[in-house]
CSV table of C-alpha atoms and ligand atoms in Angstrom, one decimal:
chain,number,residue,atom,x,y,z
A,1,MET,CA,-60.4,-41.3,16.3
A,2,LYS,CA,-61.4,-44.6,15.3
A,3,ALA,CA,-64.7,-44.4,14.1
A,4,LEU,CA,-63.5,-41.1,12.0
A,5,LEU,CA,-60.1,-42.9,10.3
A,6,GLN,CA,-62.8,-45.6,9.5
A,7,GLN,CA,-64.8,-42.9,8.0
A,8,ALA,CA,-61.7,-41.3,6.4
A,9,ALA,CA,-60.2,-44.2,4.8
A,10,ARG,CA,-63.6,-45.2,3.1
A,11,LEU,CA,-63.6,-42.4,1.4
A,12,LEU,CA,-59.7,-42.5,0.3
A,13,ASP,CA,-60.5,-45.5,-0.9
A,14,VAL,CA,-60.3,-44.9,-4.5
A,15,GLN,CA,-58.3,-44.8,-7.9
A,16,ARG,CA,-57.1,-41.7,-7.7
A,17,LEU,CA,-56.1,-39.7,-4.7
A,18,VAL,CA,-53.8,-36.5,-4.8
A,19,VAL,CA,-51.7,-35.9,-1.4
A,20,PHE,CA,-51.9,-31.8,-0.5
A,21,THR,CA,-49.2,-31.0,1.9
A,22,GLY,CA,-47.7,-28.4,3.4
A,23,ALA,CA,-45.1,-27.7,5.9
A,24,GLY,CA,-46.9,-29.6,9.1
A,25,MET,CA,-45.8,-32.2,7.1
A,26,SER,CA,-41.9,-32.2,7.8
A,27,LYS,CA,-42.6,-30.8,11.6
A,28,ASP,CA,-42.0,-33.8,12.3
A,29,SER,CA,-39.0,-34.9,10.8
A,30,GLY,CA,-38.1,-31.4,12.7
A,31,LEU,CA,-38.1,-29.1,10.7
A,32,ASP,CA,-40.2,-26.0,10.9
A,33,THR,CA,-43.5,-24.6,10.0
A,34,PHE,CA,-43.5,-21.2,8.8
A,35,ARG,CA,-46.8,-19.7,10.9
A,36,ASP,CA,-46.8,-21.5,14.0
A,37,ALA,CA,-45.6,-19.6,16.8
A,38,ASP,CA,-42.1,-21.1,16.7
A,39,GLY,CA,-42.3,-20.8,13.1
A,40,VAL,CA,-39.7,-19.7,9.8
A,41,TRP,CA,-41.6,-16.2,9.9
A,42,ALA,CA,-41.2,-15.8,13.9
A,43,ASN,CA,-37.8,-14.1,13.6
A,44,ASN,CA,-37.2,-13.7,9.9
A,45,ALA,CA,-39.2,-11.3,7.7
A,46,PRO,CA,-40.6,-13.2,4.8
A,47,GLN,CA,-39.9,-9.9,2.3
A,48,ASP,CA,-36.6,-10.2,3.6
A,49,TYR,CA,-36.0,-13.5,2.6
A,50,ALA,CA,-38.5,-15.0,0.5
A,51,SER,CA,-39.2,-12.4,-2.1
A,52,PRO,CA,-36.9,-11.2,-5.2
A,53,GLU,CA,-36.6,-8.1,-3.9
A,54,GLY,CA,-34.9,-9.6,-0.5
A,55,PHE,CA,-32.6,-11.4,-2.9
A,56,ARG,CA,-32.2,-8.2,-4.5
A,57,ARG,CA,-31.3,-6.1,-1.6
A,58,ASN,CA,-28.9,-8.6,-0.2
A,59,PRO,CA,-28.1,-11.8,-2.4
A,60,ARG,CA,-25.5,-13.0,0.2
A,61,LYS,CA,-28.1,-12.7,3.5
A,62,VAL,CA,-31.1,-14.8,1.1
A,63,TRP,CA,-28.3,-17.5,-0.4
A,64,ARG,CA,-26.5,-17.9,3.4
A,65,TRP,CA,-30.1,-18.0,4.8
A,66,TYR,CA,-31.2,-20.7,2.1
A,67,ALA,CA,-27.7,-22.7,2.7
A,68,GLN,CA,-29.0,-23.2,6.7
A,69,ARG,CA,-31.9,-24.6,5.5
A,70,ARG,CA,-30.4,-26.7,2.8
A,71,ARG,CA,-28.0,-28.6,5.6
A,72,GLN,CA,-30.9,-28.5,8.0
A,73,MET,CA,-33.0,-30.7,5.7
A,74,LEU,CA,-30.8,-32.7,4.2
A,75,GLU,CA,-30.1,-33.9,7.8
A,76,ALA,CA,-33.4,-34.7,8.5
A,77,GLU,CA,-35.3,-38.2,7.7
A,78,PRO,CA,-38.8,-38.4,6.1
A,79,ASN,CA,-40.9,-39.4,8.8
A,80,ALA,CA,-43.4,-42.5,9.4
A,81,GLY,CA,-46.1,-39.6,7.9
A,82,HIS,CA,-43.8,-39.3,4.7
A,83,LYS,CA,-43.6,-43.1,4.5
A,84,ALA,CA,-47.2,-44.1,5.1
A,85,ILE,CA,-48.3,-41.3,1.8
A,86,ALA,CA,-45.2,-43.4,-0.5
A,87,ARG,CA,-46.6,-46.7,1.3
A,88,LEU,CA,-50.4,-45.6,-1.1
A,89,ASP,CA,-48.8,-45.4,-4.2
A,90,ALA,CA,-48.7,-49.5,-3.7
A,91,LEU,CA,-52.2,-49.4,-2.1
A,92,LEU,CA,-54.5,-47.2,-4.9
A,93,PRO,CA,-53.9,-47.3,-8.6
A,94,HIS,CA,-53.2,-43.2,-8.8
A,95,VAL,CA,-51.4,-41.4,-5.9
A,96,THR,CA,-49.8,-37.9,-7.1
A,97,VAL,CA,-48.0,-35.7,-4.0
A,98,ILE,CA,-48.5,-32.3,-4.7
A,99,THR,CA,-46.5,-30.2,-2.2
A,100,GLN,CA,-45.8,-26.6,-1.0
A,101,ASN,CA,-42.4,-28.2,0.9
A,102,ILE,CA,-39.3,-27.6,-0.7
A,103,ASP,CA,-37.3,-30.4,1.2
A,104,GLU,CA,-37.9,-33.4,-1.4
A,105,LEU,CA,-38.6,-35.4,2.1
A,106,HIS,CA,-41.5,-36.4,-0.1
A,107,GLN,CA,-38.9,-38.0,-2.6
A,108,ARG,CA,-36.9,-39.8,-0.3
A,109,ALA,CA,-39.8,-41.6,1.1
A,110,GLY,CA,-40.6,-43.3,-2.1
A,111,SER,CA,-43.4,-41.2,-3.0
A,112,SER,CA,-42.8,-41.7,-7.4
A,113,ARG,CA,-45.3,-38.9,-8.3
A,114,VAL,CA,-44.3,-35.3,-6.5
A,115,LEU,CA,-45.4,-31.8,-8.0
A,116,GLU,CA,-43.1,-29.4,-5.9
A,117,LEU,CA,-45.6,-26.3,-6.3
A,118,HIS,CA,-42.9,-24.4,-5.0
A,119,GLY,CA,-40.1,-25.6,-6.1
A,120,SER,CA,-37.0,-27.2,-4.2
A,121,VAL,CA,-34.3,-25.8,-1.4
A,122,HIS,CA,-32.0,-28.6,-3.6
A,123,ARG,CA,-31.7,-26.5,-7.1
A,124,TYR,CA,-30.8,-23.6,-8.0
A,125,LYS,CA,-30.7,-21.4,-11.1
A,126,CYS,CA,-29.5,-17.9,-12.8
A,127,SER,CA,-31.4,-15.1,-10.6
A,128,LYS,CA,-31.7,-13.3,-14.6
A,129,ASN,CA,-33.4,-17.0,-16.1
A,130,CYS,CA,-30.6,-15.9,-18.5
A,131,ARG,CA,-31.5,-19.2,-20.8
A,132,GLY,CA,-35.3,-19.6,-20.1
A,133,THR,CA,-35.2,-21.7,-16.3
A,134,PRO,CA,-32.6,-24.1,-16.7
A,135,THR,CA,-32.3,-25.2,-13.1
A,136,LEU,CA,-28.7,-26.6,-12.3
A,137,THR,CA,-28.6,-29.0,-10.0
A,138,PRO,CA,-28.0,-29.9,-7.0
A,139,VAL,CA,-26.1,-27.2,-5.5
A,140,PRO,CA,-22.2,-28.3,-6.0
A,141,GLU,CA,-20.9,-27.1,-2.4
A,142,LEU,CA,-23.8,-27.7,0.2
A,143,THR,CA,-21.2,-25.7,2.3
A,144,GLN,CA,-21.3,-22.5,-0.6
A,145,GLU,CA,-21.9,-19.4,1.7
A,146,GLU,CA,-21.7,-17.1,-1.4
A,147,PRO,CA,-24.3,-17.2,-4.3
A,148,LEU,CA,-22.0,-18.8,-7.1
A,149,PRO,CA,-22.1,-17.3,-10.9
A,150,CYS,CA,-24.2,-18.7,-12.6
A,151,PRO,CA,-21.7,-20.3,-15.6
A,152,ASN,CA,-23.5,-19.3,-18.4
A,153,CYS,CA,-24.3,-15.6,-17.8
A,154,GLY,CA,-21.9,-14.6,-14.7
A,155,ALA,CA,-25.1,-13.3,-12.8
A,156,LEU,CA,-25.5,-14.7,-9.6
A,157,THR,CA,-27.8,-18.3,-8.7
A,158,ARG,CA,-30.5,-18.1,-6.8
A,159,PRO,CA,-31.8,-20.8,-5.1
A,160,ASP,CA,-35.1,-22.9,-7.2
A,161,VAL,CA,-38.0,-21.8,-5.1
A,162,VAL,CA,-41.3,-19.2,-5.5
A,163,TRP,CA,-40.8,-16.6,-3.2
A,164,PHE,CA,-43.5,-14.0,-2.7
A,165,GLY,CA,-45.0,-12.2,-5.5
A,166,GLU,CA,-43.3,-14.9,-8.2
A,167,MET,CA,-45.9,-16.8,-10.3
A,168,LEU,CA,-45.7,-20.6,-9.9
A,169,PRO,CA,-43.8,-22.6,-12.9
A,170,ALA,CA,-46.3,-22.7,-15.2
A,171,ASP,CA,-45.8,-26.5,-16.0
A,172,VAL,CA,-45.8,-27.7,-12.8
A,173,TRP,CA,-49.0,-25.5,-12.0
A,174,GLU,CA,-51.2,-26.8,-15.1
A,175,GLY,CA,-50.0,-30.4,-13.7
A,176,ALA,CA,-52.1,-29.6,-10.4
A,177,VAL,CA,-54.6,-28.4,-11.3
A,178,LEU,CA,-54.9,-31.4,-13.9
A,179,GLU,CA,-54.6,-33.4,-10.9
A,180,ILE,CA,-57.0,-32.3,-8.7
A,181,ALA,CA,-59.6,-32.4,-11.7
A,182,ALA,CA,-59.3,-35.9,-12.6
A,183,CYS,CA,-59.4,-37.7,-8.7
A,184,ASP,CA,-61.6,-39.0,-6.8
A,185,ALA,CA,-60.1,-37.8,-3.3
A,186,VAL,CA,-58.0,-35.4,-1.9
A,187,LEU,CA,-56.1,-36.0,1.4
A,188,VAL,CA,-54.6,-32.2,2.8
A,189,VAL,CA,-51.2,-33.0,5.5
A,190,GLY,CA,-49.9,-29.9,7.1
A,191,THR,CA,-50.7,-26.7,5.5
A,192,SER,CA,-52.9,-23.3,7.0
A,193,GLY,CA,-54.0,-23.3,3.5
A,194,LEU,CA,-53.0,-19.5,3.4
A,195,VAL,CA,-50.9,-19.4,0.7
A,196,GLU,CA,-52.3,-18.8,-3.0
A,197,PRO,CA,-53.0,-19.9,-5.1
A,198,ALA,CA,-51.1,-23.1,-3.7
A,199,ALA,CA,-54.5,-23.5,-1.3
A,200,SER,CA,-57.1,-22.6,-4.2
A,201,LEU,CA,-56.5,-26.2,-5.8
A,202,LEU,CA,-58.2,-27.2,-2.7
A,203,TRP,CA,-61.0,-24.7,-3.1
A,204,ARG,CA,-61.4,-26.1,-6.6
A,205,ALA,CA,-61.4,-30.2,-5.2
A,206,LYS,CA,-64.1,-29.1,-3.5
A,207,SER,CA,-66.2,-27.2,-5.8
A,208,ARG,CA,-66.0,-30.1,-7.6
A,209,ARG,CA,-67.3,-32.2,-4.9
A,210,LYS,CA,-64.6,-34.7,-4.2
A,211,ALA,CA,-64.3,-36.0,-1.0
A,212,LEU,CA,-61.5,-33.9,1.6
A,213,VAL,CA,-59.4,-35.2,4.4
A,214,GLU,CA,-57.3,-33.3,6.6
A,215,VAL,CA,-54.7,-34.2,9.1
A,216,ASN,CA,-53.7,-31.7,10.8
A,217,PRO,CA,-53.1,-30.8,15.4
A,218,GLU,CA,-56.1,-27.8,15.5
A,219,PRO,CA,-59.0,-26.9,12.4
A,220,THR,CA,-56.9,-24.3,9.5
A,221,LEU,CA,-58.6,-22.7,6.5
A,222,ILE,CA,-59.8,-25.4,4.5
A,223,SER,CA,-61.2,-27.4,7.9
A,224,SER,CA,-64.4,-25.8,6.8
A,225,ILE,CA,-64.5,-27.9,3.4
A,226,ALA,CA,-63.4,-30.5,4.7
A,227,ASP,CA,-65.3,-33.4,4.9
A,228,VAL,CA,-63.1,-35.7,8.0
A,229,LEU,CA,-61.2,-33.2,9.8
A,230,LEU,CA,-58.6,-35.7,11.4
A,231,GLN,CA,-56.7,-33.8,14.4
A,232,GLY,CA,-53.4,-35.0,15.2
A,233,LYS,CA,-49.6,-35.2,13.7
A,234,ALA,CA,-48.8,-36.2,10.4
A,235,GLY,CA,-46.3,-38.7,11.8
A,236,GLU,CA,-48.5,-39.9,13.5
A,237,THR,CA,-51.7,-40.0,11.6
A,238,VAL,CA,-50.8,-40.7,8.5
A,239,PRO,CA,-49.7,-43.9,9.5
A,240,ALA,CA,-52.8,-45.0,10.9
A,241,LEU,CA,-54.8,-43.4,8.1
A,242,LEU,CA,-53.3,-46.0,5.7
A,243,ALA,CA,-54.0,-48.7,8.9
A,244,ALA,CA,-57.4,-48.3,8.4
A,245,LEU,CA,-57.4,-47.9,4.2
A,246,LYS,CA,-56.1,-51.5,4.4
A,247,GLU,CA,-57.7,-52.9,7.2
A,248,TYR,CA,-61.5,-51.2,5.1
A,249,ARG,CA,-59.6,-53.0,1.8
A,250,THR,CA,-59.1,-55.8,3.5
A,251,GLY,CA,-62.7,-55.8,4.6
A,252,LEU,CA,-64.1,-55.7,1.5
A,253,HIS,CA,-62.3,-58.3,-0.4
B,301,BV8,C1,-48.3,-15.5,-6.4
B,301,BV8,C2,-41.3,-20.3,-0.5
B,301,BV8,C3,-49.2,-13.9,-7.8
B,301,BV8,C4,-40.3,-21.5,-0.2
B,301,BV8,C5,-43.6,-19.3,-0.3
B,301,BV8,C6,-53.3,-11.4,0.0
B,301,BV8,C7,-54.6,-12.6,-0.6
B,301,BV8,C8,-54.4,-13.6,-1.1
B,301,BV8,C9,-52.7,-13.9,-2.1
B,301,BV8,C10,-52.0,-13.0,-1.4
B,301,BV8,C11,-52.3,-11.5,-0.9
B,301,BV8,N1,-51.7,-11.4,-1.1
B,301,BV8,C12,-50.1,-11.2,-1.6
B,301,BV8,C13,-51.1,-12.6,-1.3
B,301,BV8,C14,-50.1,-13.7,-2.9
B,301,BV8,C15,-48.9,-14.4,-2.2
B,301,BV8,C16,-49.5,-14.8,-0.6
B,301,BV8,O1,-50.8,-16.4,-0.8
B,301,BV8,N2,-49.7,-14.7,0.3
B,301,BV8,C17,-50.2,-15.3,1.9
B,301,BV8,C18,-49.3,-15.3,2.6
B,301,BV8,C19,-51.8,-14.5,1.9
B,301,BV8,N3,-49.0,-15.3,-2.6
B,301,BV8,C20,-47.6,-15.2,-3.5
B,301,BV8,O2,-47.2,-14.5,-3.4
B,301,BV8,C21,-47.2,-16.4,-4.5
B,301,BV8,N4,-47.3,-15.8,-6.1
B,301,BV8,O3,-49.2,-15.2,-5.5
B,301,BV8,O4,-47.9,-14.4,-7.6
B,301,BV8,C22,-48.2,-13.5,-9.5
B,301,BV8,C23,-49.5,-12.9,-10.2
B,301,BV8,C24,-48.9,-11.9,-11.3
B,301,BV8,C25,-47.9,-12.1,-11.4
B,301,BV8,C26,-46.8,-12.5,-10.3
B,301,BV8,C27,-47.5,-13.1,-9.3
B,301,BV8,C28,-46.2,-17.2,-3.9
B,301,BV8,C29,-46.9,-18.3,-3.0
B,301,BV8,C30,-45.0,-19.4,-2.5
B,301,BV8,C31,-44.3,-18.4,-1.8
B,301,BV8,N5,-42.8,-18.9,-0.9
B,301,BV8,N6,-41.9,-20.4,0.0
B,301,BV8,C32,-39.6,-21.5,1.1
B,301,BV8,O5,-38.5,-20.7,1.5
B,301,BV8,O6,-40.2,-22.6,1.7
B,301,BV8,S1,-44.6,-19.8,1.0
B,301,BV8,C33,-44.5,-21.3,2.1
B,301,BV8,O7,-45.7,-21.0,3.1
B,301,BV8,C34,-44.0,-21.6,1.6
B,301,BV8,O8,-43.8,-21.9,1.0
B,301,BV8,C35,-44.9,-23.1,2.7
B,301,BV8,O9,-45.4,-23.9,2.3
B,301,BV8,C36,-46.0,-22.8,1.8
B,301,BV8,C37,-47.7,-22.5,3.2
B,301,BV8,O10,-47.2,-22.6,4.2
B,301,BV8,P1,-47.7,-24.1,4.6
B,301,BV8,O11,-47.1,-25.0,4.6
B,301,BV8,O12,-49.5,-24.1,5.1
B,301,BV8,O13,-47.3,-23.3,6.6
B,301,BV8,P2,-48.0,-23.0,7.9
B,301,BV8,O14,-46.8,-22.6,9.1
B,301,BV8,O15,-48.5,-21.5,7.2
B,301,BV8,O16,-48.8,-24.2,8.2
B,301,BV8,C38,-48.1,-24.9,8.4
B,301,BV8,C39,-49.8,-26.1,8.7
B,301,BV8,O17,-49.0,-27.4,9.9
B,301,BV8,C40,-50.2,-25.5,10.2
B,301,BV8,O18,-51.6,-25.6,9.8
B,301,BV8,C41,-50.1,-26.5,11.5
B,301,BV8,O19,-51.1,-26.8,12.2
B,301,BV8,C42,-50.3,-27.3,10.7
B,301,BV8,N7,-48.8,-28.1,12.0
B,301,BV8,C43,-47.7,-27.8,12.8
B,301,BV8,N8,-47.6,-29.3,13.0
B,301,BV8,C44,-48.2,-30.3,12.6
B,301,BV8,C45,-48.8,-29.8,11.7
B,301,BV8,N9,-49.7,-30.9,10.5
B,301,BV8,C46,-49.3,-32.5,10.8
B,301,BV8,N10,-48.3,-32.6,11.7
B,301,BV8,C47,-47.7,-32.1,12.5
B,301,BV8,N11,-46.7,-32.0,13.4
């Protein structure tokens, strides 16, 4: 692994780095992934809980599911991987985190530039988008078990997350596309690379010959385009990668 870490460090010693993360990033904070055997979708059908149709069918069920996940995410702490990524801000000139996660653990770890492709569980908005897409933050009553009425139009409110069949927030998506186009390398942590259009950002990076380093305990769809696959857990491997990068840069200067 040491030789792979040194190879990865050389690839990531750049001016502009994108760190692209998925649910595996937060696994070592005690939060479930989606598609692992013990994952979120093992006991909850995505179309019932993470789709507009599911919310329309049973808003209370969906709202309670998110309220429970919100409590888990609030109780969770950023792990050593989140903290190592935040420390990259001081090491490299321009670091942007593009995450599919809704737990805000990157922000809590101290990362300064975070693009949330799929929104945040700590924000909620009117389900009718009555005034465009204002998000009413934060959720006033974390113990809230019933969907709150929109203070403007009285319709039900909903978590400010992107469900299946919904467009990603245009401003966030455009920002992510620009960061991928402008970056020199991408560090990919804890994603199966299954969900689109998020994963397409990585294929864009590869088609523009950006270096790509992946951290995951097992090979994924992305591994075929990764220059280096560091097989390991985010909470252990990302700190080791940060140490290798510091060592490499010290050796250079
Ligand atoms: C859209 C909500 C278009 C928030 C989520 C067929 C082909 C291609 C696409 C589609 C298709 N059919 C339908 C689609 C589109 C669909 C899609 O991609 N479906 C997939 C499943 C096939 N996408 C959409 O619907 C998107 N919208 O396309 O709209 C459109 C066009 C016109 C008009 C209107 C609309 C919206 C997608 C967003 C859905 N929302 N979540 C929430 O509740 O959290 S998806 C969900 O998946 C999460 O956001 C999650 O982040 C995301 C990606 O999953 P991962 O993060 O990768 O997690 P996963 O469990 O899969 O993998 C975890 C990885 O971690 C594994 O590799 C594991 O090995 C690793 N790991 C485990 N332990 C560790 C670890 N890594 C490191 N350390 C560890 N310790």
